[in-house]
Coordinates of C-alpha atoms in Angstrom, one line a residue:
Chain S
X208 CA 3.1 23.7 1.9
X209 CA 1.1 22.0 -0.4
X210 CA 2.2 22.1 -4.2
X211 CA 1.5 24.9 -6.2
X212 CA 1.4 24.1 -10.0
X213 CA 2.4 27.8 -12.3
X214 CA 0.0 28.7 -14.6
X215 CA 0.9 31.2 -17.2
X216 CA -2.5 32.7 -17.1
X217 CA -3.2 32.6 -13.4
X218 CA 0.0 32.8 -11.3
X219 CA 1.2 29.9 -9.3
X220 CA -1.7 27.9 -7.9
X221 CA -2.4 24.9 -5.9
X222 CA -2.7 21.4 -6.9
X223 CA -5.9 21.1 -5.7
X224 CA -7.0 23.0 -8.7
X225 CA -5.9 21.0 -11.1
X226 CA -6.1 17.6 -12.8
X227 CA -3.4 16.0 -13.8
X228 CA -3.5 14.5 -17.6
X229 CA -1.3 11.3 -17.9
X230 CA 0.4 11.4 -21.4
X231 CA 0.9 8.1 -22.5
X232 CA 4.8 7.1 -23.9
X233 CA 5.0 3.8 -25.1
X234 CA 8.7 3.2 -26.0
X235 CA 9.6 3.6 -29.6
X236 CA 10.8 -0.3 -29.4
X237 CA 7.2 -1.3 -28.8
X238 CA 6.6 -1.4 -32.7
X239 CA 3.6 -4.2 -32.8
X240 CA -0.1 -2.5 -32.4
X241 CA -1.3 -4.4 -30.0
X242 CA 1.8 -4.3 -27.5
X243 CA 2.0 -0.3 -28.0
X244 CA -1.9 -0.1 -27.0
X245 CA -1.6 -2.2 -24.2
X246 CA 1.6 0.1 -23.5
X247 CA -0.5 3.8 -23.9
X248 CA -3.7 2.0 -21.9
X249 CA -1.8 1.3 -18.8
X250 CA 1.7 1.1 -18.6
X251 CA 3.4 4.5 -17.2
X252 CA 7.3 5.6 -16.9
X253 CA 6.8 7.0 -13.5
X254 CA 9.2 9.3 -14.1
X255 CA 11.7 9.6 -10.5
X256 CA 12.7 13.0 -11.9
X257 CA 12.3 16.0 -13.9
X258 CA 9.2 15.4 -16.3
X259 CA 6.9 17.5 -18.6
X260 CA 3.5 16.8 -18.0
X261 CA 0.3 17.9 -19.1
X262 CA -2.3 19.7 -16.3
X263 CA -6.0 21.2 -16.9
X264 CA -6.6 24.0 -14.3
X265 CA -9.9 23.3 -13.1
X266 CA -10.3 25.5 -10.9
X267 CA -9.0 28.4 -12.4
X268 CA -8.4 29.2 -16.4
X269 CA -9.9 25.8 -17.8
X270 CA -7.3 25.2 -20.0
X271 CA -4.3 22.8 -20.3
X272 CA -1.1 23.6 -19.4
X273 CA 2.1 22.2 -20.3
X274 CA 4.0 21.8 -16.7
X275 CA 8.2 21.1 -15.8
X276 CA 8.0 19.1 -12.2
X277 CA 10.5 17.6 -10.4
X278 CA 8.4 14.2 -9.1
X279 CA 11.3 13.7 -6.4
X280 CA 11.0 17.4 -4.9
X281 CA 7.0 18.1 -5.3
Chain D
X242 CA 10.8 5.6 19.3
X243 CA 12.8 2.9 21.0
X244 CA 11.1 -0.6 22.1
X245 CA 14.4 -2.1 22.8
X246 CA 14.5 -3.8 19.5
X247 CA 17.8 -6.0 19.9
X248 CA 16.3 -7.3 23.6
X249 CA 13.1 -8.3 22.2
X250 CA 14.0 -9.9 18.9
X251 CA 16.9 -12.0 17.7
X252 CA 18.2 -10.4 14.7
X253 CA 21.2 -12.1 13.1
X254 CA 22.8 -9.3 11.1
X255 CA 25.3 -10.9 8.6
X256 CA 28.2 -8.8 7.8
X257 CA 29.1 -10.6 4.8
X258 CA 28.0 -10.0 1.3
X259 CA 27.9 -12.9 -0.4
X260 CA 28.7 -12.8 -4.4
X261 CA 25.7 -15.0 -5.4
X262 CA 22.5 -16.6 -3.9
X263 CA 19.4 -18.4 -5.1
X264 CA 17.1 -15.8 -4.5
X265 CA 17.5 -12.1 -3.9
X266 CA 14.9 -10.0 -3.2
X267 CA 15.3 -6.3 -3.3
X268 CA 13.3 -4.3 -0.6
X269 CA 13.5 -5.1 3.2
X270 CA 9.8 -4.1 3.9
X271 CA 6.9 -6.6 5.1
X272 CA 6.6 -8.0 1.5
X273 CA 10.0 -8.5 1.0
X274 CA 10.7 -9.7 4.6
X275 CA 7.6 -11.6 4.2
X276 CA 8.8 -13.5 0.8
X277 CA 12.2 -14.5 2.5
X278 CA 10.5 -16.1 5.7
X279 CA 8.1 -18.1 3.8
X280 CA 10.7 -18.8 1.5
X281 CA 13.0 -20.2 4.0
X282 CA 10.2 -21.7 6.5
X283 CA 7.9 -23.1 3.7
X284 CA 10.3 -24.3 1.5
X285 CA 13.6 -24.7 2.8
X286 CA 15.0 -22.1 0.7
X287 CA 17.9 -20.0 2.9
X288 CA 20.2 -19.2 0.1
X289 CA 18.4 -15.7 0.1
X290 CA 19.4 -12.6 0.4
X291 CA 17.5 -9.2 1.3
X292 CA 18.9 -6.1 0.0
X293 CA 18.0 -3.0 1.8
X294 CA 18.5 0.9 0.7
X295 CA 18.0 1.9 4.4
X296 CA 16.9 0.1 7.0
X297 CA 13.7 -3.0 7.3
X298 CA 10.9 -1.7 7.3
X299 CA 11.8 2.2 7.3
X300 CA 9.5 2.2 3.9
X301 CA 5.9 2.5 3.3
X302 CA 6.1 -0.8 5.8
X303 CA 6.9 1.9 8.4
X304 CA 4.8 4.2 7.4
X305 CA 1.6 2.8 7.0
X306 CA -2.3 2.6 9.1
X307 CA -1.6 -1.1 9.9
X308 CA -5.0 -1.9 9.0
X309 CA -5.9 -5.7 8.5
X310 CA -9.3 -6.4 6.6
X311 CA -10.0 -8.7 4.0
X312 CA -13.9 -6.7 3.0
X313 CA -13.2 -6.4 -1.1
X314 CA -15.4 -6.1 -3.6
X315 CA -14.2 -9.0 -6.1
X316 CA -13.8 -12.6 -5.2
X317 CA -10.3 -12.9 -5.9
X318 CA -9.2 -9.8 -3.9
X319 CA -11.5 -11.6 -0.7
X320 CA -10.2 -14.4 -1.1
X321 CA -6.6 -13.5 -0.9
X322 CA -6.9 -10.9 1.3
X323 CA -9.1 -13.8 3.9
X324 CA -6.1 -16.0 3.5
X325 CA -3.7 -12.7 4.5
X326 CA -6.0 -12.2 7.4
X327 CA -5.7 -16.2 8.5
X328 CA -2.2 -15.9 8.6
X329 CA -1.8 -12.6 10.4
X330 CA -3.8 -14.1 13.5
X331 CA -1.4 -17.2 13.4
X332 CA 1.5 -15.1 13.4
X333 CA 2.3 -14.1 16.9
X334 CA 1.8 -18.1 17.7
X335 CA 4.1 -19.3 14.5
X336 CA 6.8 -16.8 15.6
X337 CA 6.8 -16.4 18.9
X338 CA 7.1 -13.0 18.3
X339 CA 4.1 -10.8 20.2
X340 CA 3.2 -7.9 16.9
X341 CA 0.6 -6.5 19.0
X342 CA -2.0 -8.1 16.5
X343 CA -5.5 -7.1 17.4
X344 CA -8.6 -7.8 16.6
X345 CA -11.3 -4.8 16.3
X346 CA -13.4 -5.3 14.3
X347 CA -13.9 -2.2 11.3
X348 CA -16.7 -0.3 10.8
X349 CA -17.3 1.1 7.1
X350 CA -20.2 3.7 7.1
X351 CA -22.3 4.9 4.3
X352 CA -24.4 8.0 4.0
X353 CA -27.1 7.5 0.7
X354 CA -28.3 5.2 -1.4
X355 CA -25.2 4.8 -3.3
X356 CA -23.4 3.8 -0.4
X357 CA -26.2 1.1 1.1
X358 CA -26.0 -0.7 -2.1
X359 CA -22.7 -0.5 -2.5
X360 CA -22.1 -2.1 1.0
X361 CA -24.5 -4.7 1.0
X362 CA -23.3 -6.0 -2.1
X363 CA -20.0 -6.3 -0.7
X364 CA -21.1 -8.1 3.0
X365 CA -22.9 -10.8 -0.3
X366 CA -19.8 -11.0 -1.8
X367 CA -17.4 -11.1 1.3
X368 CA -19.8 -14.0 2.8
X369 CA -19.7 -16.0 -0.6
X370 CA -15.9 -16.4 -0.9
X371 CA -15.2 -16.9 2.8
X372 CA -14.8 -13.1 5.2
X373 CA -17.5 -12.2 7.8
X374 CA -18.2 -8.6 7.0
X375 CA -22.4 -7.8 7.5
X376 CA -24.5 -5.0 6.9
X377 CA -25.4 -3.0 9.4
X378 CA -28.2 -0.9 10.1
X379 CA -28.1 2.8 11.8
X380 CA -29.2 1.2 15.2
X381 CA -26.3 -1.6 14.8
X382 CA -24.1 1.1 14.3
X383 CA -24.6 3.2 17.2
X384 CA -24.4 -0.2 19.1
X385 CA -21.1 -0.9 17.6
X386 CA -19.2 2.9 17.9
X387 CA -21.5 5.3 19.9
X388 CA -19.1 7.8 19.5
X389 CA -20.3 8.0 15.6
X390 CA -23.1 11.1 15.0
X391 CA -25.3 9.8 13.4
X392 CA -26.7 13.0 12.2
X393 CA -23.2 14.1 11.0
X394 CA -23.8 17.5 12.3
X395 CA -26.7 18.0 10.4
X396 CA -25.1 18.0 7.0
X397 CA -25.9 15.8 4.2
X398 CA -23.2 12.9 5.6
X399 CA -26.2 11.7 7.7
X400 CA -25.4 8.1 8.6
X401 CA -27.3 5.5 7.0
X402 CA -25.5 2.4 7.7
X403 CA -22.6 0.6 6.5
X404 CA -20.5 -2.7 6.8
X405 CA -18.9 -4.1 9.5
X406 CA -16.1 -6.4 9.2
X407 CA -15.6 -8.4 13.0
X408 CA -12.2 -9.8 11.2
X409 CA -10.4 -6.5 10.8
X410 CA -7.5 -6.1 12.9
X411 CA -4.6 -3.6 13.2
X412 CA -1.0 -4.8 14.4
X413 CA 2.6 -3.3 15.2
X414 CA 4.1 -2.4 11.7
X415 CA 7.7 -2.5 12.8
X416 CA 6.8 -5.8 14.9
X417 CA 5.7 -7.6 11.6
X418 CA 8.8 -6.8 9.6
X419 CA 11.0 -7.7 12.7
X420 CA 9.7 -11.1 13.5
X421 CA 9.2 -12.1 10.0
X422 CA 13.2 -10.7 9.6
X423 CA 13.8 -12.5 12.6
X424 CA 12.3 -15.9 11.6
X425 CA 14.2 -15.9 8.4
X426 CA 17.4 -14.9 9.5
X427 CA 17.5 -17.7 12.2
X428 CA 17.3 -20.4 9.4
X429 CA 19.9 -18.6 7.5
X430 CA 18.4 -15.9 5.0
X431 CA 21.2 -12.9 4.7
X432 CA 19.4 -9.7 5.5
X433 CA 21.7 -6.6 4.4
X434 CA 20.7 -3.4 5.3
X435 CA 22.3 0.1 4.0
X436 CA 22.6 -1.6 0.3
X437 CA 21.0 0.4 -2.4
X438 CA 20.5 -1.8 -5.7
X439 CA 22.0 0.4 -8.3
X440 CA 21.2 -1.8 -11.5
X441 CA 20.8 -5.2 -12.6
X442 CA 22.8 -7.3 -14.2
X443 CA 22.3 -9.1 -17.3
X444 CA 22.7 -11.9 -19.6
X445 CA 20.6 -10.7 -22.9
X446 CA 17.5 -10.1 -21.8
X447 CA 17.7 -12.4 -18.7
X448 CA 18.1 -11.0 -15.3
X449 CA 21.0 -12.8 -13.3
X450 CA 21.4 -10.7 -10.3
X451 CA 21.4 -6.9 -9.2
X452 CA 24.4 -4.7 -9.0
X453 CA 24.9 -2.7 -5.6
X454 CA 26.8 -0.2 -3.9
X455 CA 28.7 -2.7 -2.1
X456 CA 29.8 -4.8 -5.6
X457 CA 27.7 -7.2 -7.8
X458 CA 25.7 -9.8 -6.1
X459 CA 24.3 -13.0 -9.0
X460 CA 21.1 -14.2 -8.2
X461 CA 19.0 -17.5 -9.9
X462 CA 15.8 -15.2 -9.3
X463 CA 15.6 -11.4 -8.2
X464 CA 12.6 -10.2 -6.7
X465 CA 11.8 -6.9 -6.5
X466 CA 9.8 -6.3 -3.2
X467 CA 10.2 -2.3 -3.6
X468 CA 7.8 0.3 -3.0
X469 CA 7.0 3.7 -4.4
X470 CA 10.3 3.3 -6.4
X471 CA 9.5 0.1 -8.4
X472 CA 9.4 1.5 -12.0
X473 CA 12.6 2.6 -11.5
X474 CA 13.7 -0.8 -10.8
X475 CA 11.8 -2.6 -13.5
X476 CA 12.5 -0.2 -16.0
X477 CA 16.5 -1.4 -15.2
X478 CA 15.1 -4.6 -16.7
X479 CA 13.4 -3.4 -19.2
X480 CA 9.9 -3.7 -17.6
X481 CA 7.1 -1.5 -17.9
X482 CA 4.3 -1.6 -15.0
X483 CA 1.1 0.1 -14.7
X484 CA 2.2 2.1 -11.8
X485 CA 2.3 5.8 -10.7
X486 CA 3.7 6.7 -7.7
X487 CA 1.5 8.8 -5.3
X488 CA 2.3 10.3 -2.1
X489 CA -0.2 9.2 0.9
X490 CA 0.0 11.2 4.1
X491 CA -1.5 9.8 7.8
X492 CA -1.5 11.7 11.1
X493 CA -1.8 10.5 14.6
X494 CA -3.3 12.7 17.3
X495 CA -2.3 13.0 21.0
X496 CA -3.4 10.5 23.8
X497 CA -7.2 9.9 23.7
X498 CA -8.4 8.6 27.5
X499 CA -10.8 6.6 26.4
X500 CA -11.0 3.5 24.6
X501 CA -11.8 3.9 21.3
X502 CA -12.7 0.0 20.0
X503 CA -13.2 -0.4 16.6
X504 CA -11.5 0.9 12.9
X505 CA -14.0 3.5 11.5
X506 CA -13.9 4.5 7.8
X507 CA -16.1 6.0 5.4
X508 CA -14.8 5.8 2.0
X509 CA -17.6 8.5 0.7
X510 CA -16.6 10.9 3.2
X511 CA -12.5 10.1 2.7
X512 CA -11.3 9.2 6.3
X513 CA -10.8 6.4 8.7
X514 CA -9.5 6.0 11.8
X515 CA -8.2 3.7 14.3
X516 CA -6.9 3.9 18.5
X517 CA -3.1 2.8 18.3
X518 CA -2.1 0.8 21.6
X519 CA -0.8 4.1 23.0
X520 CA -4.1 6.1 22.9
X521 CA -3.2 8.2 20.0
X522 CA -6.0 8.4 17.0
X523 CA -4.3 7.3 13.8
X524 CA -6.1 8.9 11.3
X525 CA -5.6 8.7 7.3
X526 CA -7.3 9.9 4.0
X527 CA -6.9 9.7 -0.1
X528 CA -3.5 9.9 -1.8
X529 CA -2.2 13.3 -2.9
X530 CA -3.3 13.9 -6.2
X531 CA -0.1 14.4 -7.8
X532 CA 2.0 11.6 -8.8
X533 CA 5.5 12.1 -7.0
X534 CA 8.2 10.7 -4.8
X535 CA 8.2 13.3 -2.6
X536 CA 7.6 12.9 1.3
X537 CA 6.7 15.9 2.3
X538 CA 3.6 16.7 4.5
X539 CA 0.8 19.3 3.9
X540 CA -1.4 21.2 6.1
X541 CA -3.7 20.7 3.0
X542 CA -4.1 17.4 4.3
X543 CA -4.9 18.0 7.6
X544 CA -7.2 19.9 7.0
X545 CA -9.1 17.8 4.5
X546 CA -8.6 14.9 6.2
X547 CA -9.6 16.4 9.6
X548 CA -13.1 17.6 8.5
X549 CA -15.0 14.6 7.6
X550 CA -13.4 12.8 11.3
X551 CA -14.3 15.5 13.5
X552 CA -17.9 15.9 11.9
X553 CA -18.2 11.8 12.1
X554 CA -17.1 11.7 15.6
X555 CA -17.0 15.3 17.4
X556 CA -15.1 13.8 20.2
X557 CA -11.6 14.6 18.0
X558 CA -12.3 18.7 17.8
X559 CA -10.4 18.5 21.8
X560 CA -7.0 16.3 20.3
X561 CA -4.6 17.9 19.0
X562 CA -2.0 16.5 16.1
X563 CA 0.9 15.0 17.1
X564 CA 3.3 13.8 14.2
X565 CA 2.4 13.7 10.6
X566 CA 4.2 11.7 8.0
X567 CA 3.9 10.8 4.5
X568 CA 5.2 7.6 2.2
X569 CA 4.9 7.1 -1.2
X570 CA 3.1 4.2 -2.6
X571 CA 2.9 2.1 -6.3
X572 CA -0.1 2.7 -7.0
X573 CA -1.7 0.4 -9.7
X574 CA -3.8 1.1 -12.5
X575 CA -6.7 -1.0 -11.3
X576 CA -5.7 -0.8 -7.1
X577 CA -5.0 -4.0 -6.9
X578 CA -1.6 -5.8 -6.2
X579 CA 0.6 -7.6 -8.9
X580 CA 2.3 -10.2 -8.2
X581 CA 4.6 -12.6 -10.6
X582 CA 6.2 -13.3 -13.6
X583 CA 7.2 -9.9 -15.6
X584 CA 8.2 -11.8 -19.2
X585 CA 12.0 -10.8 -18.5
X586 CA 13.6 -14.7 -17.7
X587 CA 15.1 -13.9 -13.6
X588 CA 13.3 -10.8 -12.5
X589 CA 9.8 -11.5 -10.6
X590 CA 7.8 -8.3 -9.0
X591 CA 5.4 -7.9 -6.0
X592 CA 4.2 -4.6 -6.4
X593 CA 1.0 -2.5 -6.8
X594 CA 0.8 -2.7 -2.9
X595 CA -0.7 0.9 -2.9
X596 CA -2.0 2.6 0.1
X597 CA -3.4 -1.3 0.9
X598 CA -0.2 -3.5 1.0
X599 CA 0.2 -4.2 5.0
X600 CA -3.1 -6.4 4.9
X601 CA -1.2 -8.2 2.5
X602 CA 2.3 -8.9 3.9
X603 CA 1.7 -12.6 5.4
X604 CA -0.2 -14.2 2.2
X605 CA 1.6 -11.6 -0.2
X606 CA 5.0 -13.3 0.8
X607 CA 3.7 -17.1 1.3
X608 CA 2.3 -17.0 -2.6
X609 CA 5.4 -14.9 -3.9
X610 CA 7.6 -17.9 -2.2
X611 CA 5.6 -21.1 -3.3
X612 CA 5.5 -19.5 -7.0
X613 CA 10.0 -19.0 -6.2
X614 CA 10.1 -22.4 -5.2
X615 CA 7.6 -24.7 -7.4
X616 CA 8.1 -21.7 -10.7
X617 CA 4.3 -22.0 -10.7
X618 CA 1.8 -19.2 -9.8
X619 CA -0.1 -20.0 -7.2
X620 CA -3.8 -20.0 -8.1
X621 CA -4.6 -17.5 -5.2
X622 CA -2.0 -14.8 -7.2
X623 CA -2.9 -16.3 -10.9
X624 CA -5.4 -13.1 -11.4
X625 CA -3.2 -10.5 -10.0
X626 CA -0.4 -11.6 -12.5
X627 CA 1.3 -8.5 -14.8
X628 CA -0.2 -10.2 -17.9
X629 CA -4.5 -9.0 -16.9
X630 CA -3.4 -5.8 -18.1
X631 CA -2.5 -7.4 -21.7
X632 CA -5.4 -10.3 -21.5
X633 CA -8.1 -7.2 -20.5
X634 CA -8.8 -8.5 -17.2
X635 CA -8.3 -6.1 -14.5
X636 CA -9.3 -6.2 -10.8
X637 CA -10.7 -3.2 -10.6
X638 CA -11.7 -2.5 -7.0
X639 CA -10.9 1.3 -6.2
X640 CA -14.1 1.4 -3.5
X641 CA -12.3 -1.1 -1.3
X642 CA -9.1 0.5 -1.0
X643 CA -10.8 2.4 1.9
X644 CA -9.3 5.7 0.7
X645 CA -10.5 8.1 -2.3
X646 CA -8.3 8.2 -5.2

């Protein structure tokens, strides 16, 4: 089955609906302005893990949503 | 699926771990595979040693379309991608090793104006820096695939043209890892299979080597050839890419009687398909939207992907799907590859392979090896180094990738 993303306001939904927000996090040792906007431009953890990310529901309430996803299950 | 792998090709396994070598690479897929061969038949250079979680080639090298084009949108991706293509139709001949390579010839349809201009920009730019793709008209294309309707159903996807590419080819997947394997092995590369990489070691900020589950192994260069699991590696060494790791699903029908000749796509519509040497119809769409390392399958995607083929060409509603999979690919920022120098002394990446790394394998390894053994970059790979993302000068090409993103 295809993932299904809970939304407080809506229920469980799925991922079709939504769209995912990447939320930049340049590491705290990245201290020169230039290197940390590079970093929050295009560089990306990846997480292989549990991860709290930021989705907007789309299709449904229109708002964002803070989301806990394991990246290695869904 | 067996194809008598041992009778067919002569793989050399070597039992013995060896504490340090000149080069390791870490990934047993086409690019790493593909790095060690050129490596050792370019340059001489057998003290190598690939390191392999589960078996070659049982990654997104395994799990891909096996499409082989070289019809991108920006010089440099045509170029390299035209160079790729070269080598692949040399390969069965330089090995000795038959990897079913086959030349088809790939259709790319468009349905607007958007699409028209799109296209035949792209045949302009494809001619100028060395690929054949043309334009082709609605008549050309019923000429080329009359299976196509034209009319898409009646719906708005009416076809109004497209590309064709006579270059593009599809080959064996497993076939290319093997001989490549094969070919380095037999002039003395190490190729260790069941060996997860578990960290890297080292000295300050230099990488000297990678530690694994079967002890610690020093290298003079570590390459990491990995797929969807590459920031996991780099961040080990303290890297940072411009990655996220998507899921991409394919699914191959059952056997179609007919031939079926060329590779069809339409990027607008989010499909394309190809005839494997079986019969079955290997069909593929878009990435899942989520970023994840998971490989499970959806009937989502069947269904989406399934909607635009069957209305493209109706002769699919009567197949039925065989086996679905899914892999999970490095997808880069800008969907195009990066290859090179990462700024940490030791550790060197080829990553960003995407959903489009399997055209790449042949000149992906041959640069990745002369930039090991001369510790220059090629100027083929200069613009796909790590650094464009710093110096503001991406590759941006998401409308060649031939899927929707």
């Amino acid at each position: 089955m295809v993932l299904r993303l809970a939304c407080p306001h809506c229920g469980p939904r799925p991922v079709e609906e939504w769209t995912y927000g990447e939320v930049p996090d340049p590491p705290d040792h990245l201290t020169e302005a230039d290197e940390r906007d590079v970093d929050r431009g295009f560089m990306m953890g990846n997480t292989e893990g549990v991860k709290v990310e930021r989705w907007f529901h789309a299709g449904g309430c229109r708002r964002w949503q803070t989301i806990t996803r394991d990246t290695t299950l869904d | 699926m067996n194809e008598f792998i041992e009778a067919q090709v002569a793989l050399g396994w070597e039992q013995n771990l060896r504490s340090s070598y000149d080069v390791v690479i870490v990934g047993g897929g086409g690019h790493g595979m593909s790095t060690a061969y050129h490596l050792a038949t370019r340059h001489g250079i057998t003290d190598v040693a690939v390191l392999e979680r589960g078996y070659i080639g049982s990654g997104n090298s395994g799990r891909n379309t096996t499409i082989i084009r070289a019809n991108y949108g920006i010089p440099e991706a045509v170029r390299f991608y035209q160079r790729s293509v070269d080598l692949y139709s040399r390969l069965e001949e330089e090995t000795g090793r038959w990897i079913m390579h086959d030349r088809k010839g790939l259709l790319w349809l468009v349905h607007g104006t958007p699409g028209t201009r799109n296209e035949r920009a792209r045949s302009i730019v494809n001619q100028a820096f060395g690929a054949d793709t043309v334009y082709v008209t609605p008549e050309e294309v019923g000429e080329i695939c009359p299976e196509v309707d034209m009319n898409a159903g009646g719906g708005e996807y009416r076809v109004t043209g497209g590309s064709y590419s006579p270059h593009a080819a599809t080959a064996r997947h497993d076939r290319v890892v093997w001989a490549l394997a094969e070919g380095a092995m037999k002039r003395g590369v190490h190729v260790h299979q069941r060996t997860a990489v578990t960290g890297l070691l080292k000295d300050g900020d230099r990488v000297t080597g990678v530690m694994t589950d079967r002890g610690p192994v020093t290298a003079g260069v570590t390459v990491s050839a990995v797929g969807g699991h590459v920031s996991t590696l780099a961040a080990m060494a303290g890297v940072r890419l411009p990655i996220r790791t998507h899921p991409l699903q394919a699914f191959v029908t059952n056997h179609y009687a007919r031939t079926f000749r060329p590779i069809v796509a339409s990027a607008e519509m989010g499909f394309y398909v190809s005839q494997t040497p079986r019969g079955e119809m290997l069909l593929g769409a878009g990435i899942d939207s989520q970023p994840s390392y998971s490989y499970r399958s959806s009937y989502e995607f069947l269904s989406h992907c399934s909607l635009p083929a069957v209305t493209l060409l109706p002769f699919l509603r009567d197949l039925t799907v065989l086996r679905q999979w899914t892999g999970v690919c490095d997808m880069s920022v800008d969907m195009s590859p990066i290859m090179g120098y990462t700024g940490v002394d030791g550790f060197l990446v080829t990553t960003g392979w995407g959903t489009w790394g399997f055209k790449g394998i042949p000149a992906g390894g041959e640069q990745m090896a002369e930039l090991i053994a001369t510790d220059r970059t090629p100027e083929l790979i200069a613009p796909f180094s790590l650094n464009r993302f710093k110096e503001d000068r991406l590759m941006f090409d998401p409308g060649s990738t031939g899927t929707t993103h």
